[in-house]
Amino acid sequence: MSQDVTIKIIDREGVSHEVQAPTDMNMNIMELVRAYELAPEGTIGVCGGMAMCASCQCYVLNEVALPEMGDDEEAMLSEAFFVKDNSRLGCQIQITEKLEGLELELAPEY
């Protein structure tokens, strides 16, 4: 039986939310943010998680073993706004047990 992991997400208003993320539903960070309604409808996951928009860009605030960044994600971040060294696309980060304790901040909406 898989566990839920606790992830801390700071929304675009600067409010911190500690959420439980299921590891058995094949969800990603973008879907998690939508499920908890931490960003207004239509402002996150606009492309449906295809790494074709950067609406789910987030900043990783702590050291957690994240999946390697793929070419699509790297290409999208190279032309996105507000990109930092710790930027990732939420749709490209699958929720697994390894994400326990992850802290993220949602990038500003452009």
PDB file of C-alpha atoms in Angstrom:
ATOM      1  CA  MET A   1       0.000   0.000   0.000  1.00  0.00           C
ATOM      2  CA  SER A   2       1.424   3.349  -0.945  1.00  0.00           C
ATOM      3  CA  GLN A   3       1.573   6.378   1.265  1.00  0.00           C
ATOM      4  CA  ASP A   4       0.503   9.932   0.821  1.00  0.00           C
ATOM      5  CA  VAL A   5       3.384  12.391   0.971  1.00  0.00           C
ATOM      6  CA  THR A   6       3.298  15.840   2.515  1.00  0.00           C
ATOM      7  CA  ILE A   7       4.194  18.679   0.168  1.00  0.00           C
ATOM      8  CA  LYS A   8       4.331  22.360   1.039  1.00  0.00           C
ATOM      9  CA  ILE A   9       3.176  24.712  -1.706  1.00  0.00           C
ATOM     10  CA  ILE A  10       3.349  28.497  -1.516  1.00  0.00           C
ATOM     11  CA  ASP A  11       0.661  29.946  -3.759  1.00  0.00           C
ATOM     12  CA  ARG A  12       0.928  33.102  -5.869  1.00  0.00           C
ATOM     13  CA  GLU A  13      -0.414  35.191  -2.979  1.00  0.00           C
ATOM     14  CA  GLY A  14       2.464  34.008  -0.792  1.00  0.00           C
ATOM     15  CA  VAL A  15       0.244  31.763   1.347  1.00  0.00           C
ATOM     16  CA  SER A  16       1.780  28.456   2.379  1.00  0.00           C
ATOM     17  CA  HIS A  17      -0.318  25.278   2.092  1.00  0.00           C
ATOM     18  CA  GLU A  18       0.707  21.896   3.453  1.00  0.00           C
ATOM     19  CA  VAL A  19      -1.083  19.285   1.356  1.00  0.00           C
ATOM     20  CA  GLN A  20      -1.307  15.518   1.265  1.00  0.00           C
ATOM     21  CA  ALA A  21      -0.399  14.113  -2.129  1.00  0.00           C
ATOM     22  CA  PRO A  22      -1.390  10.569  -3.093  1.00  0.00           C
ATOM     23  CA  THR A  23       1.438   8.501  -4.561  1.00  0.00           C
ATOM     24  CA  ASP A  24      -0.860   5.869  -6.061  1.00  0.00           C
ATOM     25  CA  MET A  25      -2.881   7.994  -8.496  1.00  0.00           C
ATOM     26  CA  ASN A  26      -0.180   8.819 -11.056  1.00  0.00           C
ATOM     27  CA  MET A  27      -0.637  12.519 -10.350  1.00  0.00           C
ATOM     28  CA  ASN A  28       1.853  15.302 -10.922  1.00  0.00           C
ATOM     29  CA  ILE A  29       2.442  18.581  -9.080  1.00  0.00           C
ATOM     30  CA  MET A  30       0.345  20.609 -11.546  1.00  0.00           C
ATOM     31  CA  GLU A  31      -2.646  18.289 -11.013  1.00  0.00           C
ATOM     32  CA  LEU A  32      -2.119  18.471  -7.256  1.00  0.00           C
ATOM     33  CA  VAL A  33      -2.235  22.281  -7.333  1.00  0.00           C
ATOM     34  CA  ARG A  34      -5.455  22.080  -9.355  1.00  0.00           C
ATOM     35  CA  ALA A  35      -6.988  19.460  -7.070  1.00  0.00           C
ATOM     36  CA  TYR A  36      -6.429  21.686  -4.039  1.00  0.00           C
ATOM     37  CA  GLU A  37      -7.421  24.814  -6.015  1.00  0.00           C
ATOM     38  CA  LEU A  38      -4.213  26.602  -5.047  1.00  0.00           C
ATOM     39  CA  ALA A  39      -4.285  28.631  -8.262  1.00  0.00           C
ATOM     40  CA  PRO A  40      -7.320  30.165  -9.993  1.00  0.00           C
ATOM     41  CA  GLU A  41      -8.970  27.976 -12.621  1.00  0.00           C
ATOM     42  CA  GLY A  42      -7.430  28.540 -16.041  1.00  0.00           C
ATOM     43  CA  THR A  43      -4.127  29.881 -14.698  1.00  0.00           C
ATOM     44  CA  ILE A  44      -2.291  26.596 -14.203  1.00  0.00           C
ATOM     45  CA  GLY A  45      -1.946  23.569 -16.449  1.00  0.00           C
ATOM     46  CA  VAL A  46      -3.284  25.483 -19.432  1.00  0.00           C
ATOM     47  CA  CYS A  47      -1.776  23.008 -21.929  1.00  0.00           C
ATOM     48  CA  GLY A  48      -3.021  19.996 -19.973  1.00  0.00           C
ATOM     49  CA  GLY A  49       0.384  18.888 -18.767  1.00  0.00           C
ATOM     50  CA  MET A  50       2.160  18.548 -22.106  1.00  0.00           C
ATOM     51  CA  ALA A  51       5.116  20.818 -21.160  1.00  0.00           C
ATOM     52  CA  MET A  52       3.897  23.253 -23.821  1.00  0.00           C
ATOM     53  CA  CYS A  53       3.117  26.227 -21.604  1.00  0.00           C
ATOM     54  CA  ALA A  54       4.795  27.312 -18.409  1.00  0.00           C
ATOM     55  CA  SER A  55       1.637  28.021 -16.420  1.00  0.00           C
ATOM     56  CA  CYS A  56       2.614  25.364 -13.850  1.00  0.00           C
ATOM     57  CA  GLN A  57       6.160  26.634 -13.370  1.00  0.00           C
ATOM     58  CA  CYS A  58       7.246  26.424  -9.770  1.00  0.00           C
ATOM     59  CA  TYR A  59      10.381  27.044  -7.765  1.00  0.00           C
ATOM     60  CA  VAL A  60      11.817  24.139  -5.807  1.00  0.00           C
ATOM     61  CA  LEU A  61      12.770  25.466  -2.371  1.00  0.00           C
ATOM     62  CA  ASN A  62      14.515  22.476  -0.834  1.00  0.00           C
ATOM     63  CA  GLU A  63      16.674  19.501  -1.725  1.00  0.00           C
ATOM     64  CA  VAL A  64      14.418  16.623  -2.683  1.00  0.00           C
ATOM     65  CA  ALA A  65      15.208  13.930  -5.248  1.00  0.00           C
ATOM     66  CA  LEU A  66      13.257  15.130  -8.281  1.00  0.00           C
ATOM     67  CA  PRO A  67      13.053  13.346 -11.611  1.00  0.00           C
ATOM     68  CA  GLU A  68      15.580  14.489 -14.210  1.00  0.00           C
ATOM     69  CA  MET A  69      14.462  17.372 -16.378  1.00  0.00           C
ATOM     70  CA  GLY A  70      13.514  16.219 -19.873  1.00  0.00           C
ATOM     71  CA  ASP A  71      14.217  18.010 -23.155  1.00  0.00           C
ATOM     72  CA  ASP A  72      10.645  19.311 -23.511  1.00  0.00           C
ATOM     73  CA  GLU A  73      10.689  20.790 -20.023  1.00  0.00           C
ATOM     74  CA  GLU A  74      14.118  22.349 -20.553  1.00  0.00           C
ATOM     75  CA  ALA A  75      13.030  23.875 -23.866  1.00  0.00           C
ATOM     76  CA  MET A  76       9.831  25.295 -22.357  1.00  0.00           C
ATOM     77  CA  LEU A  77      11.663  26.812 -19.391  1.00  0.00           C
ATOM     78  CA  SER A  78      14.225  28.382 -21.735  1.00  0.00           C
ATOM     79  CA  GLU A  79      11.486  30.634 -23.114  1.00  0.00           C
ATOM     80  CA  ALA A  80       9.245  31.059 -20.073  1.00  0.00           C
ATOM     81  CA  PHE A  81       8.947  34.179 -17.918  1.00  0.00           C
ATOM     82  CA  PHE A  82      10.228  34.511 -14.333  1.00  0.00           C
ATOM     83  CA  VAL A  83      12.567  31.520 -14.707  1.00  0.00           C
ATOM     84  CA  LYS A  84      15.070  30.930 -11.904  1.00  0.00           C
ATOM     85  CA  ASP A  85      17.785  28.319 -11.370  1.00  0.00           C
ATOM     86  CA  ASN A  86      15.337  26.266  -9.307  1.00  0.00           C
ATOM     87  CA  SER A  87      12.446  26.434 -11.795  1.00  0.00           C
ATOM     88  CA  ARG A  88      10.614  23.269 -12.803  1.00  0.00           C
ATOM     89  CA  LEU A  89       7.338  22.571 -14.582  1.00  0.00           C
ATOM     90  CA  GLY A  90       4.894  21.057 -12.126  1.00  0.00           C
ATOM     91  CA  CYS A  91       3.351  18.861 -14.819  1.00  0.00           C
ATOM     92  CA  GLN A  92       6.688  17.094 -15.281  1.00  0.00           C
ATOM     93  CA  ILE A  93       7.112  16.125 -11.628  1.00  0.00           C
ATOM     94  CA  GLN A  94       5.257  12.892 -10.854  1.00  0.00           C
ATOM     95  CA  ILE A  95       4.230  12.441  -7.234  1.00  0.00           C
ATOM     96  CA  THR A  96       6.184   9.596  -5.666  1.00  0.00           C
ATOM     97  CA  GLU A  97       7.322   8.680  -2.161  1.00  0.00           C
ATOM     98  CA  LYS A  98      10.615  10.487  -2.939  1.00  0.00           C
ATOM     99  CA  LEU A  99       8.798  13.842  -2.849  1.00  0.00           C
ATOM    100  CA  GLU A 100       8.031  13.609   0.883  1.00  0.00           C
ATOM    101  CA  GLY A 101       8.729  17.031   2.405  1.00  0.00           C
ATOM    102  CA  LEU A 102       9.068  18.847  -0.916  1.00  0.00           C
ATOM    103  CA  GLU A 103       8.617  22.622  -0.697  1.00  0.00           C
ATOM    104  CA  LEU A 104       7.554  24.581  -3.761  1.00  0.00           C
ATOM    105  CA  GLU A 105       6.535  28.088  -4.640  1.00  0.00           C
ATOM    106  CA  LEU A 106       4.293  28.744  -7.643  1.00  0.00           C
ATOM    107  CA  ALA A 107       5.889  31.108 -10.147  1.00  0.00           C
ATOM    108  CA  PRO A 108       4.010  34.357 -10.855  1.00  0.00           C
ATOM    109  CA  GLU A 109       1.341  34.270 -13.507  1.00  0.00           C
ATOM    110  CA  TYR A 110       2.474  36.124 -16.613  1.00  0.00           C
TER     111      TYR A 110
END
